Amino acid sequence: MAEPVPVAGGDAGGGAAVAAEPVPVAGGIPSAEPVPVAGGLPSADPVPAPGPVRVTRPAWPSRSRSRWPKPWHLLPGPRTTPFTFGYTLLLAATSLFAEHADPELVHTLLQASSTDVEHLAQAPLLVLVASALWIAGGPASAYAVAFLLVLTALERRAGALRTAAVFFGGHAIATLATELPVGAAVALGHLPVDSLQRLDYGISFGVMACTGALAGLLPGWARWPLLAGVTWFAVSSLLLSGDPVSDSGHCLALVLGTLTWPLLRRPRGPRPAAVVSGRC
């Protein structure tokens, strides 16, 4: 055991004052030296033993949260996917009009919006835009459902401008690539003259182009099954359908979408900073 330590300022008899008992520490072993306090005097209070240390595991992110999107993320929203959201409202309005308006008026508008050879020769830009305002088969068709899911997913990954460019680019290029051969075949006498006025409208070319583009932004486990399924659908429709012009356009639009992978995989530039005006 440690010896007592004399303390400055002993008693009147000149004897040295003895310090308090040595301070016990953890484990019951006494400390060899008393704990100094302010003023140089040792403290008689015991030092508390350190408590047990708890080791907590780091919180790792759940794989399910990072891999699977939330259900409401599959549908467009005004802030997250403004292009798809606005376009969906426009298509919903034209679909309601086509269902409840006078059938003769609807047929006249669809005929005027058709991207046949005759209209493409007269007003190509007008009919290319107007033909994409209608859904062939109505809002319950497969292409209408694919429009919501595919364009929402593509816009969340590539942005509104790139999504619009892929959609309208695929729509325009596939339309011209399928209708111009029809005009050439009529001029050569291989098709009847009424083929120049065939009714052709809808969003299917744009949807197929966006599907091909979306596949390039998905991980491998989702990319190749998506491409395989859509390719099988397009090729089987081309082989079995009685409208080879439209079905060949679907295959072409899908290929055009895959060609945009290098462009869509480039990182988007930073958004410009908002300009704050000093006026109230």
PDB file of C-alpha atoms in Angstrom:
ATOM      1  CA  MET A   1       0.000   0.000   0.000  1.00  0.00           C
ATOM      2  CA  ALA A   2       1.247   3.540  -0.726  1.00  0.00           C
ATOM      3  CA  GLU A   3       2.690   5.634   2.059  1.00  0.00           C
ATOM      4  CA  PRO A   4       0.837   8.681   3.331  1.00  0.00           C
ATOM      5  CA  VAL A   5       1.776  11.958   1.708  1.00  0.00           C
ATOM      6  CA  PRO A   6       2.479  15.029   3.856  1.00  0.00           C
ATOM      7  CA  VAL A   7       0.259  17.968   3.124  1.00  0.00           C
ATOM      8  CA  ALA A   8       1.441  21.569   3.187  1.00  0.00           C
ATOM      9  CA  GLY A   9       0.241  23.567   6.193  1.00  0.00           C
ATOM     10  CA  GLY A  10       0.400  20.902   8.928  1.00  0.00           C
ATOM     11  CA  ASP A  11      -1.225  21.127  12.387  1.00  0.00           C
ATOM     12  CA  ALA A  12      -0.056  23.352  15.280  1.00  0.00           C
ATOM     13  CA  GLY A  13       2.105  20.643  16.779  1.00  0.00           C
ATOM     14  CA  GLY A  14       4.365  20.711  13.717  1.00  0.00           C
ATOM     15  CA  GLY A  15       3.407  17.221  12.737  1.00  0.00           C
ATOM     16  CA  ALA A  16       2.650  16.577   9.103  1.00  0.00           C
ATOM     17  CA  ALA A  17      -0.913  16.011   8.177  1.00  0.00           C
ATOM     18  CA  VAL A  18      -1.708  12.704   6.547  1.00  0.00           C
ATOM     19  CA  ALA A  19      -3.605  12.609   3.260  1.00  0.00           C
ATOM     20  CA  ALA A  20      -6.796  10.694   2.803  1.00  0.00           C
ATOM     21  CA  GLU A  21      -6.846   7.054   1.966  1.00  0.00           C
ATOM     22  CA  PRO A  22      -5.575   6.172  -1.511  1.00  0.00           C
ATOM     23  CA  VAL A  23      -8.223   6.455  -4.206  1.00  0.00           C
ATOM     24  CA  PRO A  24      -9.653   3.154  -5.368  1.00  0.00           C
ATOM     25  CA  VAL A  25      -9.960   2.620  -9.088  1.00  0.00           C
ATOM     26  CA  ALA A  26     -11.620   0.060 -11.320  1.00  0.00           C
ATOM     27  CA  GLY A  27     -11.005  -3.513 -10.271  1.00  0.00           C
ATOM     28  CA  GLY A  28     -10.574  -2.713  -6.552  1.00  0.00           C
ATOM     29  CA  ILE A  29      -6.837  -1.946  -6.816  1.00  0.00           C
ATOM     30  CA  PRO A  30      -5.857   1.191  -4.916  1.00  0.00           C
ATOM     31  CA  SER A  31      -4.120   3.980  -6.750  1.00  0.00           C
ATOM     32  CA  ALA A  32      -0.495   4.622  -5.842  1.00  0.00           C
ATOM     33  CA  GLU A  33      -0.917   8.362  -6.017  1.00  0.00           C
ATOM     34  CA  PRO A  34      -3.746  10.553  -4.809  1.00  0.00           C
ATOM     35  CA  VAL A  35      -5.522  12.636  -7.428  1.00  0.00           C
ATOM     36  CA  PRO A  36      -4.410  16.291  -7.361  1.00  0.00           C
ATOM     37  CA  VAL A  37      -7.045  18.977  -7.388  1.00  0.00           C
ATOM     38  CA  ALA A  38      -7.000  22.737  -7.756  1.00  0.00           C
ATOM     39  CA  GLY A  39      -4.544  24.410  -5.335  1.00  0.00           C
ATOM     40  CA  GLY A  40      -2.195  21.428  -5.275  1.00  0.00           C
ATOM     41  CA  LEU A  41      -4.118  19.541  -2.571  1.00  0.00           C
ATOM     42  CA  PRO A  42      -5.061  15.922  -3.144  1.00  0.00           C
ATOM     43  CA  SER A  43      -8.731  15.044  -3.509  1.00  0.00           C
ATOM     44  CA  ALA A  44     -10.413  12.713  -1.123  1.00  0.00           C
ATOM     45  CA  ASP A  45     -13.274  11.972  -3.528  1.00  0.00           C
ATOM     46  CA  PRO A  46     -13.076   8.638  -5.351  1.00  0.00           C
ATOM     47  CA  VAL A  47     -12.715   8.631  -9.157  1.00  0.00           C
ATOM     48  CA  PRO A  48     -15.708   6.948 -10.791  1.00  0.00           C
ATOM     49  CA  ALA A  49     -14.891   3.867 -12.782  1.00  0.00           C
ATOM     50  CA  PRO A  50     -15.537   4.132 -16.533  1.00  0.00           C
ATOM     51  CA  GLY A  51     -18.780   2.559 -17.648  1.00  0.00           C
ATOM     52  CA  PRO A  52     -19.084  -0.219 -20.191  1.00  0.00           C
ATOM     53  CA  VAL A  53     -18.595   0.803 -23.853  1.00  0.00           C
ATOM     54  CA  ARG A  54     -21.319  -0.240 -26.240  1.00  0.00           C
ATOM     55  CA  VAL A  55     -20.320  -1.025 -29.816  1.00  0.00           C
ATOM     56  CA  THR A  56     -23.056  -0.328 -32.336  1.00  0.00           C
ATOM     57  CA  ARG A  57     -23.093  -1.689 -35.861  1.00  0.00           C
ATOM     58  CA  PRO A  58     -23.246   0.828 -38.723  1.00  0.00           C
ATOM     59  CA  ALA A  59     -26.610   1.139 -40.382  1.00  0.00           C
ATOM     60  CA  TRP A  60     -26.234  -0.298 -43.860  1.00  0.00           C
ATOM     61  CA  PRO A  61     -28.758   0.820 -46.512  1.00  0.00           C
ATOM     62  CA  SER A  62     -31.348  -1.721 -47.432  1.00  0.00           C
ATOM     63  CA  ARG A  63     -30.919  -3.295 -50.848  1.00  0.00           C
ATOM     64  CA  SER A  64     -34.635  -3.378 -51.411  1.00  0.00           C
ATOM     65  CA  ARG A  65     -34.886   0.376 -51.077  1.00  0.00           C
ATOM     66  CA  SER A  66     -32.070   1.076 -53.524  1.00  0.00           C
ATOM     67  CA  ARG A  67     -33.039  -1.507 -56.141  1.00  0.00           C
ATOM     68  CA  TRP A  68     -36.835  -1.425 -56.283  1.00  0.00           C
ATOM     69  CA  PRO A  69     -38.592   1.909 -56.893  1.00  0.00           C
ATOM     70  CA  LYS A  70     -41.604   2.948 -54.900  1.00  0.00           C
ATOM     71  CA  PRO A  71     -44.953   2.303 -56.626  1.00  0.00           C
ATOM     72  CA  TRP A  72     -45.808   5.981 -57.089  1.00  0.00           C
ATOM     73  CA  HIS A  73     -42.435   6.560 -58.778  1.00  0.00           C
ATOM     74  CA  LEU A  74     -43.689   4.495 -61.720  1.00  0.00           C
ATOM     75  CA  LEU A  75     -46.190   7.209 -62.665  1.00  0.00           C
ATOM     76  CA  PRO A  76     -45.432  10.726 -63.908  1.00  0.00           C
ATOM     77  CA  GLY A  77     -45.548  13.782 -61.665  1.00  0.00           C
ATOM     78  CA  PRO A  78     -45.611  17.519 -62.391  1.00  0.00           C
ATOM     79  CA  ARG A  79     -42.265  18.171 -60.673  1.00  0.00           C
ATOM     80  CA  THR A  80     -40.287  14.982 -61.205  1.00  0.00           C
ATOM     81  CA  THR A  81     -41.342  14.218 -64.813  1.00  0.00           C
ATOM     82  CA  PRO A  82     -42.939  17.378 -66.256  1.00  0.00           C
ATOM     83  CA  PHE A  83     -42.725  16.322 -69.925  1.00  0.00           C
ATOM     84  CA  THR A  84     -44.407  12.955 -69.402  1.00  0.00           C
ATOM     85  CA  PHE A  85     -46.970  14.446 -67.023  1.00  0.00           C
ATOM     86  CA  GLY A  86     -47.994  17.236 -69.401  1.00  0.00           C
ATOM     87  CA  TYR A  87     -48.032  14.930 -72.416  1.00  0.00           C
ATOM     88  CA  THR A  88     -50.198  12.448 -70.509  1.00  0.00           C
ATOM     89  CA  LEU A  89     -52.775  15.133 -69.755  1.00  0.00           C
ATOM     90  CA  LEU A  90     -52.815  16.126 -73.425  1.00  0.00           C
ATOM     91  CA  LEU A  91     -53.324  12.545 -74.582  1.00  0.00           C
ATOM     92  CA  ALA A  92     -56.053  12.051 -71.986  1.00  0.00           C
ATOM     93  CA  ALA A  93     -57.888  15.110 -73.329  1.00  0.00           C
ATOM     94  CA  THR A  94     -57.693  13.968 -76.961  1.00  0.00           C
ATOM     95  CA  SER A  95     -58.766  10.443 -75.983  1.00  0.00           C
ATOM     96  CA  LEU A  96     -61.844  11.751 -74.165  1.00  0.00           C
ATOM     97  CA  PHE A  97     -62.645  13.939 -77.146  1.00  0.00           C
ATOM     98  CA  ALA A  98     -62.312  11.023 -79.571  1.00  0.00           C
ATOM     99  CA  GLU A  99     -64.614   8.900 -77.416  1.00  0.00           C
ATOM    100  CA  HIS A 100     -67.410  11.402 -76.803  1.00  0.00           C
ATOM    101  CA  ALA A 101     -67.306  13.765 -79.796  1.00  0.00           C
ATOM    102  CA  ASP A 102     -69.150  13.347 -83.075  1.00  0.00           C
ATOM    103  CA  PRO A 103     -67.685  10.334 -84.931  1.00  0.00           C
ATOM    104  CA  GLU A 104     -67.581  12.175 -88.263  1.00  0.00           C
ATOM    105  CA  LEU A 105     -65.677  15.079 -86.715  1.00  0.00           C
ATOM    106  CA  VAL A 106     -63.243  12.691 -85.042  1.00  0.00           C
ATOM    107  CA  HIS A 107     -62.639  10.841 -88.313  1.00  0.00           C
ATOM    108  CA  THR A 108     -62.018  14.121 -90.127  1.00  0.00           C
ATOM    109  CA  LEU A 109     -59.459  15.211 -87.518  1.00  0.00           C
ATOM    110  CA  LEU A 110     -57.711  11.850 -87.566  1.00  0.00           C
ATOM    111  CA  GLN A 111     -57.564  11.912 -91.357  1.00  0.00           C
ATOM    112  CA  ALA A 112     -56.088  15.413 -91.264  1.00  0.00           C
ATOM    113  CA  SER A 113     -53.490  14.297 -88.694  1.00  0.00           C
ATOM    114  CA  SER A 114     -52.455  11.203 -90.615  1.00  0.00           C
ATOM    115  CA  THR A 115     -48.817  10.921 -91.635  1.00  0.00           C
ATOM    116  CA  ASP A 116     -49.555   9.381 -95.016  1.00  0.00           C
ATOM    117  CA  VAL A 117     -47.493  10.219 -98.072  1.00  0.00           C
ATOM    118  CA  GLU A 118     -49.911  12.858 -99.325  1.00  0.00           C
ATOM    119  CA  HIS A 119     -49.963  14.835 -96.064  1.00  0.00           C
ATOM    120  CA  LEU A 120     -46.208  14.465 -95.595  1.00  0.00           C
ATOM    121  CA  ALA A 121     -45.683  15.998 -99.009  1.00  0.00           C
ATOM    122  CA  GLN A 122     -47.951  18.963 -98.212  1.00  0.00           C
ATOM    123  CA  ALA A 123     -47.267  19.803 -94.533  1.00  0.00           C
ATOM    124  CA  PRO A 124     -44.718  17.378 -93.036  1.00  0.00           C
ATOM    125  CA  LEU A 125     -44.015  19.220 -89.791  1.00  0.00           C
ATOM    126  CA  LEU A 126     -47.689  19.796 -89.018  1.00  0.00           C
ATOM    127  CA  VAL A 127     -48.782  16.203 -89.478  1.00  0.00           C
ATOM    128  CA  LEU A 128     -45.744  14.793 -87.661  1.00  0.00           C
ATOM    129  CA  VAL A 129     -46.764  16.773 -84.573  1.00  0.00           C
ATOM    130  CA  ALA A 130     -50.523  16.276 -84.965  1.00  0.00           C
ATOM    131  CA  SER A 131     -50.261  12.517 -85.448  1.00  0.00           C
ATOM    132  CA  ALA A 132     -48.592  12.184 -82.039  1.00  0.00           C
ATOM    133  CA  LEU A 133     -51.600  13.756 -80.277  1.00  0.00           C
ATOM    134  CA  TRP A 134     -53.777  10.659 -80.667  1.00  0.00           C
ATOM    135  CA  ILE A 135     -53.602   7.138 -79.259  1.00  0.00           C
ATOM    136  CA  ALA A 136     -54.447   4.416 -81.744  1.00  0.00           C
ATOM    137  CA  GLY A 137     -56.622   1.954 -79.862  1.00  0.00           C
ATOM    138  CA  GLY A 138     -57.618   4.344 -77.085  1.00  0.00           C
ATOM    139  CA  PRO A 139     -56.234   4.962 -73.576  1.00  0.00           C
ATOM    140  CA  ALA A 140     -56.601   1.280 -72.609  1.00  0.00           C
ATOM    141  CA  SER A 141     -54.236   0.045 -75.333  1.00  0.00           C
ATOM    142  CA  ALA A 142     -50.875  -1.548 -74.596  1.00  0.00           C
ATOM    143  CA  TYR A 143     -48.993   1.407 -76.048  1.00  0.00           C
ATOM    144  CA  ALA A 144     -50.840   3.825 -73.754  1.00  0.00           C
ATOM    145  CA  VAL A 145     -49.801   1.839 -70.674  1.00  0.00           C
ATOM    146  CA  ALA A 146     -46.250   1.526 -71.995  1.00  0.00           C
ATOM    147  CA  PHE A 147     -46.194   5.278 -72.588  1.00  0.00           C
ATOM    148  CA  LEU A 148     -46.804   5.963 -68.894  1.00  0.00           C
ATOM    149  CA  LEU A 149     -44.288   3.455 -67.554  1.00  0.00           C
ATOM    150  CA  VAL A 150     -41.505   3.810 -70.121  1.00  0.00           C
ATOM    151  CA  LEU A 151     -41.446   7.586 -70.484  1.00  0.00           C
ATOM    152  CA  THR A 152     -41.681   8.103 -66.720  1.00  0.00           C
ATOM    153  CA  ALA A 153     -38.707   5.822 -66.111  1.00  0.00           C
ATOM    154  CA  LEU A 154     -36.711   7.364 -68.959  1.00  0.00           C
ATOM    155  CA  GLU A 155     -37.372  10.953 -67.892  1.00  0.00           C
ATOM    156  CA  ARG A 156     -36.342  10.195 -64.294  1.00  0.00           C
ATOM    157  CA  ARG A 157     -32.983   8.986 -65.588  1.00  0.00           C
ATOM    158  CA  ALA A 158     -32.324  11.176 -68.637  1.00  0.00           C
ATOM    159  CA  GLY A 159     -34.333  14.355 -68.028  1.00  0.00           C
ATOM    160  CA  ALA A 160     -37.215  16.007 -69.842  1.00  0.00           C
ATOM    161  CA  LEU A 161     -35.306  17.394 -72.848  1.00  0.00           C
ATOM    162  CA  ARG A 162     -33.571  14.140 -73.696  1.00  0.00           C
ATOM    163  CA  THR A 163     -36.781  12.168 -73.287  1.00  0.00           C
ATOM    164  CA  ALA A 164     -38.657  14.523 -75.605  1.00  0.00           C
ATOM    165  CA  ALA A 165     -35.829  14.350 -78.156  1.00  0.00           C
ATOM    166  CA  VAL A 166     -35.835  10.545 -78.143  1.00  0.00           C
ATOM    167  CA  PHE A 167     -39.624  10.343 -78.414  1.00  0.00           C
ATOM    168  CA  PHE A 168     -40.156  12.837 -81.224  1.00  0.00           C
ATOM    169  CA  GLY A 169     -36.935  11.853 -82.996  1.00  0.00           C
ATOM    170  CA  GLY A 170     -37.953   8.209 -83.104  1.00  0.00           C
ATOM    171  CA  HIS A 171     -41.494   9.157 -84.087  1.00  0.00           C
ATOM    172  CA  ALA A 172     -40.379  11.361 -86.981  1.00  0.00           C
ATOM    173  CA  ILE A 173     -37.556   9.194 -88.341  1.00  0.00           C
ATOM    174  CA  ALA A 174     -39.543   5.948 -88.200  1.00  0.00           C
ATOM    175  CA  THR A 175     -42.514   7.635 -89.864  1.00  0.00           C
ATOM    176  CA  LEU A 176     -40.465   9.040 -92.737  1.00  0.00           C
ATOM    177  CA  ALA A 177     -38.515   5.812 -93.164  1.00  0.00           C
ATOM    178  CA  THR A 178     -41.724   3.783 -93.558  1.00  0.00           C
ATOM    179  CA  GLU A 179     -43.864   6.196 -95.569  1.00  0.00           C
ATOM    180  CA  LEU A 180     -41.312   7.288 -98.160  1.00  0.00           C
ATOM    181  CA  PRO A 181     -40.899   3.721 -99.497  1.00  0.00           C
ATOM    182  CA  VAL A 182     -44.689   3.581 -99.836  1.00  0.00           C
ATOM    183  CA  GLY A 183     -44.590   6.668-102.070  1.00  0.00           C
ATOM    184  CA  ALA A 184     -41.786   5.146-104.115  1.00  0.00           C
ATOM    185  CA  ALA A 185     -43.704   1.864-104.486  1.00  0.00           C
ATOM    186  CA  VAL A 186     -46.801   3.737-105.696  1.00  0.00           C
ATOM    187  CA  ALA A 187     -44.711   5.701-108.197  1.00  0.00           C
ATOM    188  CA  LEU A 188     -43.239   2.460-109.549  1.00  0.00           C
ATOM    189  CA  GLY A 189     -46.658   0.829-109.788  1.00  0.00           C
ATOM    190  CA  HIS A 190     -46.115  -1.799-107.083  1.00  0.00           C
ATOM    191  CA  LEU A 191     -48.854  -0.381-104.815  1.00  0.00           C
ATOM    192  CA  PRO A 192     -52.265   1.135-105.607  1.00  0.00           C
ATOM    193  CA  VAL A 193     -52.739   4.887-105.552  1.00  0.00           C
ATOM    194  CA  ASP A 194     -54.977   4.814-102.480  1.00  0.00           C
ATOM    195  CA  SER A 195     -51.912   3.746-100.441  1.00  0.00           C
ATOM    196  CA  LEU A 196     -50.887   7.415-100.480  1.00  0.00           C
ATOM    197  CA  GLN A 197     -53.830   8.210 -98.178  1.00  0.00           C
ATOM    198  CA  ARG A 198     -53.580   5.423 -95.633  1.00  0.00           C
ATOM    199  CA  LEU A 199     -54.624   6.390 -92.099  1.00  0.00           C
ATOM    200  CA  ASP A 200     -51.499   6.515 -89.915  1.00  0.00           C
ATOM    201  CA  TYR A 201     -51.342   8.168 -86.497  1.00  0.00           C
ATOM    202  CA  GLY A 202     -50.439   7.377 -82.898  1.00  0.00           C
ATOM    203  CA  ILE A 203     -47.611   7.330 -80.345  1.00  0.00           C
ATOM    204  CA  SER A 204     -46.315   3.799 -80.912  1.00  0.00           C
ATOM    205  CA  PHE A 205     -43.133   4.801 -82.782  1.00  0.00           C
ATOM    206  CA  GLY A 206     -42.121   7.200 -80.022  1.00  0.00           C
ATOM    207  CA  VAL A 207     -42.873   4.655 -77.302  1.00  0.00           C
ATOM    208  CA  MET A 208     -40.752   2.002 -79.007  1.00  0.00           C
ATOM    209  CA  ALA A 209     -37.858   4.436 -79.400  1.00  0.00           C
ATOM    210  CA  CYS A 210     -38.049   5.383 -75.704  1.00  0.00           C
ATOM    211  CA  THR A 211     -38.179   1.706 -74.743  1.00  0.00           C
ATOM    212  CA  GLY A 212     -34.962   1.023 -76.616  1.00  0.00           C
ATOM    213  CA  ALA A 213     -33.348   4.080 -75.034  1.00  0.00           C
ATOM    214  CA  LEU A 214     -34.481   3.142 -71.527  1.00  0.00           C
ATOM    215  CA  ALA A 215     -32.908  -0.293 -71.804  1.00  0.00           C
ATOM    216  CA  GLY A 216     -29.475   1.280 -72.062  1.00  0.00           C
ATOM    217  CA  LEU A 217     -29.912   3.061 -68.719  1.00  0.00           C
ATOM    218  CA  LEU A 218     -31.039  -0.011 -66.779  1.00  0.00           C
ATOM    219  CA  PRO A 219     -28.755  -2.551 -65.040  1.00  0.00           C
ATOM    220  CA  GLY A 220     -27.906  -5.689 -66.951  1.00  0.00           C
ATOM    221  CA  TRP A 221     -30.386  -7.926 -65.124  1.00  0.00           C
ATOM    222  CA  ALA A 222     -33.246  -5.709 -66.384  1.00  0.00           C
ATOM    223  CA  ARG A 223     -31.805  -4.460 -69.691  1.00  0.00           C
ATOM    224  CA  TRP A 224     -31.514  -7.686 -71.621  1.00  0.00           C
ATOM    225  CA  PRO A 225     -34.865  -9.240 -70.619  1.00  0.00           C
ATOM    226  CA  LEU A 226     -36.576  -5.972 -71.573  1.00  0.00           C
ATOM    227  CA  LEU A 227     -34.866  -5.848 -74.957  1.00  0.00           C
ATOM    228  CA  ALA A 228     -35.544  -9.530 -75.617  1.00  0.00           C
ATOM    229  CA  GLY A 229     -39.242  -9.228 -74.788  1.00  0.00           C
ATOM    230  CA  VAL A 230     -39.839  -6.063 -76.800  1.00  0.00           C
ATOM    231  CA  THR A 231     -37.850  -7.383 -79.774  1.00  0.00           C
ATOM    232  CA  TRP A 232     -39.854 -10.609 -79.765  1.00  0.00           C
ATOM    233  CA  PHE A 233     -43.083  -8.602 -79.684  1.00  0.00           C
ATOM    234  CA  ALA A 234     -42.032  -6.319 -82.563  1.00  0.00           C
ATOM    235  CA  VAL A 235     -40.678  -9.086 -84.800  1.00  0.00           C
ATOM    236  CA  SER A 236     -43.636 -11.426 -84.217  1.00  0.00           C
ATOM    237  CA  SER A 237     -46.043  -8.581 -84.999  1.00  0.00           C
ATOM    238  CA  LEU A 238     -44.141  -7.852 -88.208  1.00  0.00           C
ATOM    239  CA  LEU A 239     -44.322 -11.475 -89.303  1.00  0.00           C
ATOM    240  CA  LEU A 240     -47.970 -12.072 -88.394  1.00  0.00           C
ATOM    241  CA  SER A 241     -49.642  -8.692 -88.853  1.00  0.00           C
ATOM    242  CA  GLY A 242     -51.358  -7.433 -91.984  1.00  0.00           C
ATOM    243  CA  ASP A 243     -49.798  -3.946 -91.665  1.00  0.00           C
ATOM    244  CA  PRO A 244     -46.115  -4.393 -92.457  1.00  0.00           C
ATOM    245  CA  VAL A 245     -45.562  -0.649 -92.830  1.00  0.00           C
ATOM    246  CA  SER A 246     -46.411   0.182 -89.211  1.00  0.00           C
ATOM    247  CA  ASP A 247     -44.839  -2.963 -87.763  1.00  0.00           C
ATOM    248  CA  SER A 248     -41.565  -2.389 -89.608  1.00  0.00           C
ATOM    249  CA  GLY A 249     -41.610   1.138 -88.171  1.00  0.00           C
ATOM    250  CA  HIS A 250     -41.861  -0.338 -84.670  1.00  0.00           C
ATOM    251  CA  CYS A 251     -38.732  -2.432 -85.229  1.00  0.00           C
ATOM    252  CA  LEU A 252     -36.886   0.549 -86.656  1.00  0.00           C
ATOM    253  CA  ALA A 253     -37.912   2.812 -83.770  1.00  0.00           C
ATOM    254  CA  LEU A 254     -36.652   0.247 -81.268  1.00  0.00           C
ATOM    255  CA  VAL A 255     -33.266   0.145 -83.009  1.00  0.00           C
ATOM    256  CA  LEU A 256     -33.130   3.948 -83.086  1.00  0.00           C
ATOM    257  CA  GLY A 257     -33.668   4.025 -79.340  1.00  0.00           C
ATOM    258  CA  THR A 258     -30.742   1.694 -78.707  1.00  0.00           C
ATOM    259  CA  LEU A 259     -28.502   3.949 -80.814  1.00  0.00           C
ATOM    260  CA  THR A 260     -28.992   6.752 -78.291  1.00  0.00           C
ATOM    261  CA  TRP A 261     -27.274   4.862 -75.452  1.00  0.00           C
ATOM    262  CA  PRO A 262     -23.916   6.688 -75.749  1.00  0.00           C
ATOM    263  CA  LEU A 263     -25.661  10.069 -75.668  1.00  0.00           C
ATOM    264  CA  LEU A 264     -27.983   9.272 -72.782  1.00  0.00           C
ATOM    265  CA  ARG A 265     -25.217   7.774 -70.647  1.00  0.00           C
ATOM    266  CA  ARG A 266     -23.326  11.042 -70.597  1.00  0.00           C
ATOM    267  CA  PRO A 267     -23.816  12.890 -67.305  1.00  0.00           C
ATOM    268  CA  ARG A 268     -26.148  15.826 -67.449  1.00  0.00           C
ATOM    269  CA  GLY A 269     -24.669  19.271 -66.879  1.00  0.00           C
ATOM    270  CA  PRO A 270     -25.388  21.205 -63.671  1.00  0.00           C
ATOM    271  CA  ARG A 271     -28.558  23.210 -63.545  1.00  0.00           C
ATOM    272  CA  PRO A 272     -28.062  26.958 -63.940  1.00  0.00           C
ATOM    273  CA  ALA A 273     -28.283  28.922 -60.721  1.00  0.00           C
ATOM    274  CA  ALA A 274     -31.457  30.879 -60.191  1.00  0.00           C
ATOM    275  CA  VAL A 275     -31.199  34.609 -60.848  1.00  0.00           C
ATOM    276  CA  VAL A 276     -32.439  36.571 -57.847  1.00  0.00           C
ATOM    277  CA  SER A 277     -33.869  39.951 -58.691  1.00  0.00           C
ATOM    278  CA  GLY A 278     -33.418  42.863 -56.365  1.00  0.00           C
ATOM    279  CA  ARG A 279     -36.860  44.223 -57.091  1.00  0.00           C
ATOM    280  CA  CYS A 280     -39.664  43.567 -54.655  1.00  0.00           C
TER     281      CYS A 280
END
